[in-house]
Tab-separated table of C-alpha atoms in Angstrom:
chain	number	residue	atom	x	y	z
Y	1	SER	CA	-2.038	12.833	-3.249
Y	2	SER	CA	-0.101	10.746	-0.734
Y	3	LEU	CA	2.736	10.967	1.776
Y	4	ILE	CA	6.258	9.722	1.019
Y	5	ILE	CA	8.816	9.467	3.845
Y	6	GLU	CA	12.332	8.245	4.544
Y	7	GLY	CA	12.514	4.632	5.669
Y	8	GLN	CA	13.886	5.408	9.127
Y	9	ASP	CA	10.820	7.527	9.935
Y	10	SER	CA	8.290	4.823	9.063
Y	11	SER	CA	8.039	3.616	12.656
Y	12	VAL	CA	6.903	7.083	13.793
Y	13	ILE	CA	4.979	8.538	10.853
Y	14	LYS	CA	2.569	6.171	9.145
Y	15	SER	CA	0.004	8.622	7.772
Y	16	MET	CA	-0.853	12.268	7.251
Y	17	GLU	CA	-2.773	12.122	10.514
Y	18	ASP	CA	0.456	11.222	12.324
Y	19	ALA	CA	2.291	14.093	10.645
Y	20	ASN	CA	-0.472	16.473	11.672
Y	21	ARG	CA	-0.489	15.204	15.258
Y	22	LEU	CA	3.285	15.383	15.609
Y	23	VAL	CA	3.459	18.754	13.762
Y	24	VAL	CA	6.289	17.634	11.472
Y	25	PRO	CA	7.172	19.628	8.326
Y	26	VAL	CA	6.216	18.261	4.910
Y	27	CYS	CA	7.778	19.140	1.553
Y	28	LEU	CA	5.463	19.785	-1.377
Y	29	TRP	CA	5.242	21.548	-4.712
Y	30	GLY	CA	4.066	25.076	-3.994
Y	31	GLY	CA	1.072	26.475	-5.844
Y	32	THR	CA	-0.484	23.084	-6.525
Y	33	ILE	CA	-3.698	21.522	-5.280
Y	34	ALA	CA	-1.654	19.591	-2.716
Y	35	GLU	CA	-0.801	22.842	-0.949
Y	36	THR	CA	-4.469	23.789	-0.575
Y	37	SER	CA	-5.542	20.281	0.438
Y	38	VAL	CA	-2.901	19.976	3.152
Y	39	ARG	CA	-3.752	23.412	4.521
Y	40	GLN	CA	-7.458	22.549	4.737
Y	41	LYS	CA	-7.274	18.980	6.020
Y	42	PHE	CA	-4.078	19.092	8.102
Y	43	PRO	CA	-3.622	22.689	9.280
Y	44	ALA	CA	-1.003	21.801	11.905
Y	45	ILE	CA	1.513	20.513	9.336
Y	46	PRO	CA	4.208	23.085	8.462
Y	47	GLN	CA	4.641	23.257	4.686
Y	48	VAL	CA	8.011	23.564	2.961
Y	49	HIS	CA	7.423	24.677	-0.630
Y	50	PHE	CA	9.604	23.796	-3.616
Y	51	ASP	CA	9.438	24.524	-7.323
Y	52	GLY	CA	9.188	21.128	-8.981
Y	53	GLU	CA	8.738	17.542	-7.876
Y	54	GLN	CA	12.406	16.620	-8.034
Y	55	ALA	CA	13.257	19.521	-5.722
Y	56	VAL	CA	10.596	18.257	-3.300
Y	57	PHE	CA	12.325	14.896	-2.922
Y	58	GLU	CA	15.769	16.476	-2.757
Y	59	GLY	CA	14.490	18.522	0.180
Y	60	LEU	CA	13.226	15.341	1.821
Y	61	ARG	CA	16.560	13.565	1.411
Y	62	ASN	CA	18.429	16.639	2.673
Y	63	GLY	CA	16.392	16.608	5.878
Y	64	GLU	CA	14.454	19.818	5.249
Y	65	CYS	CA	11.212	17.990	6.022
Y	66	SER	CA	9.992	14.683	7.397
Y	67	GLY	CA	7.798	13.760	4.440
Y	68	ALA	CA	6.954	14.695	0.878
Y	69	ILE	CA	3.631	14.946	-0.928
Y	70	SER	CA	3.254	13.229	-4.310
Y	71	ASP	CA	0.420	11.857	-6.393
Y	72	VAL	CA	0.051	8.083	-6.544
Y	73	PHE	CA	0.773	7.718	-10.253
Y	74	GLY	CA	3.700	10.115	-10.129
Y	75	TRP	CA	5.261	8.208	-7.250
Y	76	SER	CA	4.918	4.869	-9.064
Y	77	VAL	CA	7.220	6.344	-11.721
Y	78	LEU	CA	9.532	8.351	-9.451
Y	79	GLU	CA	10.069	5.441	-7.080
Y	80	ALA	CA	12.116	3.674	-9.766
Y	81	SER	CA	14.172	6.787	-10.600
Y	82	ALA	CA	17.817	6.934	-9.566
Y	83	ASP	CA	17.554	10.729	-9.364
Y	84	ILE	CA	14.672	10.623	-6.874
Y	85	ASN	CA	15.158	7.383	-4.958
Y	86	PRO	CA	18.767	6.265	-5.530
Y	87	GLN	CA	19.099	4.287	-2.289
Y	88	CYS	CA	15.527	2.961	-2.269
Y	89	SER	CA	15.151	4.684	1.096
Y	90	LEU	CA	11.871	6.463	0.317
Y	91	GLN	CA	8.586	4.699	0.891
Y	92	TYR	CA	4.895	5.306	0.480
Y	93	VAL	CA	2.929	5.354	3.745
Y	94	GLY	CA	-0.696	5.735	4.744
Y	95	ARG	CA	-3.385	6.166	2.137
Y	96	PRO	CA	-4.238	8.847	-0.426
Y	97	PHE	CA	-5.816	11.863	1.268
Y	98	LYS	CA	-6.940	13.660	-1.884
Y	99	ALA	CA	-8.620	12.014	-4.870
Y	100	ALA	CA	-8.379	13.958	-8.106
Y	101	SER	CA	-8.730	13.129	-11.783
Y	102	GLY	CA	-8.397	14.975	-15.031
Y	103	GLY	CA	-8.829	14.569	-18.736
Y	104	PHE	CA	-9.115	16.364	-22.012
Y	105	VAL	CA	-10.369	19.921	-21.784
Y	106	THR	CA	-13.346	20.757	-23.991
Y	107	ALA	CA	-15.354	23.928	-24.287
Y	108	PRO	CA	-18.580	24.072	-22.247
Y	109	ASP	CA	-21.742	24.027	-24.304
Y	110	TYR	CA	-23.362	27.322	-23.322
Y	111	SER	CA	-24.335	28.351	-26.875
Y	112	GLY	CA	-26.402	25.326	-27.844
Y	113	GLN	CA	-23.982	24.300	-30.620
Y	114	CYS	CA	-23.792	20.676	-29.380
Y	115	ALA	CA	-20.202	21.181	-28.276
Y	116	GLY	CA	-20.990	19.071	-25.196
Y	117	LEU	CA	-21.332	16.047	-27.469
Y	118	LEU	CA	-17.546	16.008	-27.877
Y	119	SER	CA	-17.051	15.695	-24.114
Y	120	THR	CA	-19.568	12.855	-23.955
Y	121	VAL	CA	-17.916	10.937	-26.801
Y	122	ILE	CA	-14.450	11.370	-25.288
Y	123	ALA	CA	-15.716	10.247	-21.864
Y	124	ILE	CA	-17.275	7.113	-23.370
Y	125	HIS	CA	-14.118	6.172	-25.259
Y	126	MET	CA	-11.892	6.804	-22.223
Y	127	SER	CA	-14.185	4.646	-20.094
Y	128	GLU	CA	-13.889	1.815	-22.601
Y	129	MET	CA	-10.112	2.217	-22.697
Y	130	GLU	CA	-10.039	2.035	-18.895
Y	131	ASN	CA	-12.140	-1.139	-18.866
Y	132	ASP	CA	-9.918	-2.728	-21.527
Y	133	GLY	CA	-6.814	-2.102	-19.402
Y	134	PHE	CA	-5.258	0.314	-21.897
Y	135	PHE	CA	-4.250	2.907	-19.302
Y	136	GLU	CA	-2.833	0.277	-16.942
Y	137	THR	CA	-0.710	-1.145	-19.758
Y	138	LEU	CA	0.442	2.362	-20.687
Y	139	LYS	CA	1.387	3.019	-17.067
Y	140	GLU	CA	3.426	-0.185	-16.842
Y	141	ARG	CA	5.267	0.634	-20.065
Y	142	LEU	CA	6.092	4.127	-18.781
Y	143	ILE	CA	7.457	2.742	-15.512
Y	144	MET	CA	9.599	0.197	-17.331
Y	145	ARG	CA	10.927	2.839	-19.725
Y	146	GLU	CA	11.784	5.315	-16.972
Y	147	ARG	CA	13.149	2.754	-14.515
Y	148	THR	CA	16.757	3.452	-13.553
Y	149	VAL	CA	16.858	1.707	-10.169
Y	150	VAL	CA	15.374	-1.547	-8.919
Y	151	CYS	CA	14.240	-1.612	-5.298
Y	152	PRO	CA	13.787	-4.919	-3.427
Y	153	ASP	CA	10.146	-4.155	-2.717
Y	154	SER	CA	8.007	-1.838	-4.807
Y	155	GLU	CA	6.127	-0.666	-1.709
Y	156	GLY	CA	9.332	0.351	0.031
Y	157	GLY	CA	8.651	-1.782	3.127
Y	158	GLU	CA	8.734	-5.396	4.190
Y	159	VAL	CA	7.017	-7.911	1.971
Y	160	ASP	CA	3.675	-9.061	3.346
Y	161	VAL	CA	3.708	-12.794	2.663
Y	162	SER	CA	-0.050	-13.066	3.154
Y	163	GLN	CA	-0.570	-10.699	0.224
Y	164	GLN	CA	1.712	-12.601	-2.173
Y	165	PRO	CA	0.118	-14.781	-4.883
Y	166	VAL	CA	0.116	-18.530	-4.244
Y	167	ALA	CA	2.656	-20.328	-6.441
Y	168	LEU	CA	2.386	-23.883	-7.750
Y	169	ARG	CA	5.345	-24.926	-5.596
Y	170	THR	CA	3.631	-23.779	-2.404
Y	171	MET	CA	0.429	-25.626	-3.344
Y	172	GLY	CA	2.137	-29.026	-3.682
Y	173	GLY	CA	0.781	-30.330	-0.379
Y	174	LEU	CA	-2.760	-29.363	-1.296
Y	175	PHE	CA	-2.486	-31.182	-4.626
Y	176	LEU	CA	-1.083	-34.325	-2.950
Y	177	ILE	CA	-3.960	-34.412	-0.467
Y	178	HIS	CA	-6.476	-33.975	-3.284
Y	179	ILE	CA	-4.859	-36.752	-5.361
Y	180	GLY	CA	-4.709	-39.111	-2.364
Y	181	ILE	CA	-8.394	-38.626	-1.530
Y	182	SER	CA	-9.337	-39.100	-5.198
Y	183	ILE	CA	-7.410	-42.416	-5.403
Y	184	LEU	CA	-9.010	-43.601	-2.174
Y	185	CYS	CA	-12.491	-42.822	-3.533
Y	186	ILE	CA	-11.760	-44.677	-6.800
Y	187	LEU	CA	-10.482	-47.790	-4.971
Y	188	LEU	CA	-13.484	-47.773	-2.638
Y	189	ALA	CA	-15.864	-47.475	-5.596
Y	190	ARG	CA	-14.173	-50.412	-7.405
Y	191	TYR	CA	-14.263	-52.538	-4.254
Y	192	ARG	CA	-17.957	-51.901	-3.727
Y	193	GLY	CA	-18.592	-52.662	-7.426
Y	194	THR	CA	-16.865	-56.071	-7.321
Y	195	ASN	CA	-18.063	-56.941	-3.806
Y	196	PRO	CA	-21.654	-55.747	-3.449
Y	197	PRO	CA	-22.967	-55.860	0.105
Y	198	PRO	CA	-25.275	-58.804	0.996
Y	199	PRO	CA	-28.991	-58.134	1.082
Y	200	ALA	CA	-30.209	-56.921	4.406
Y	201	HIS	CA	-31.756	-59.521	6.691
Y	202	ARG	CA	-35.453	-59.095	6.944
Y	203	LYS	CA	-36.873	-58.675	10.397
Y	204	GLY	CA	-39.577	-61.107	11.341
Y	205	LYS	CA	-41.086	-63.968	9.300
Y	206	THR	CA	-43.366	-63.377	6.372
Y	207	LEU	CA	-46.457	-65.525	6.513
Y	208	ASP	CA	-47.311	-67.697	3.540
Y	209	PRO	CA	-50.833	-66.943	2.261
Y	210	ARG	CA	-51.552	-70.705	2.214
Y	211	ASP	CA	-50.729	-70.980	5.894
Y	212	THR	CA	-53.079	-68.124	6.610
Y	213	LYS	CA	-55.857	-69.912	4.644
Y	214	ASP	CA	-55.288	-73.171	6.518
Y	215	GLU	CA	-55.469	-71.401	9.841
Y	216	ALA	CA	-58.750	-69.775	8.812
Y	217	ASN	CA	-60.267	-73.199	7.888
Y	218	ASP	CA	-59.331	-74.598	11.270
């Protein structure tokens, strides 16, 4: 679960800790795990309960609260909804404060009938599907299908240039430097191949063995 706020409040509230410190009200779906988590971790935050996620965001836009609680996956879909975020004024802030996951429900194996094998098989297959990117692809397809509004920035804030992927156009200078150094190395290698350096001058004079013999006879 994470905190969603109106854009004009982003300079004041940047996390659930800020909301707890400033004692600002937060809209959430009553009777869910988010209600219990907020009460336990951030007891100073006044909760405004609604019946349904769309009502939660309507309460946020109507000024009934300063932020809304939503799960990360749900917000990735709702962010592109004209019913929830028509003006692209809502944005995700902070970091998730409650990690939760779920899956298929299977009966516990208390009777020794090997019913637990079904849970193990399902877990293995879901792990393989996760590693293969199946769930990520499914998520992207759902977002594209449900998208009814296009916001300038999917994160709802200013684009962090340092986090953007490097494009070929922006790497032109690096390629030119690399090509220039490569050409220089090739020319230097060809020059040294056609013009080998002269042998090094030997230091001192090497005595002829015959001269040494003559000196010994004397």
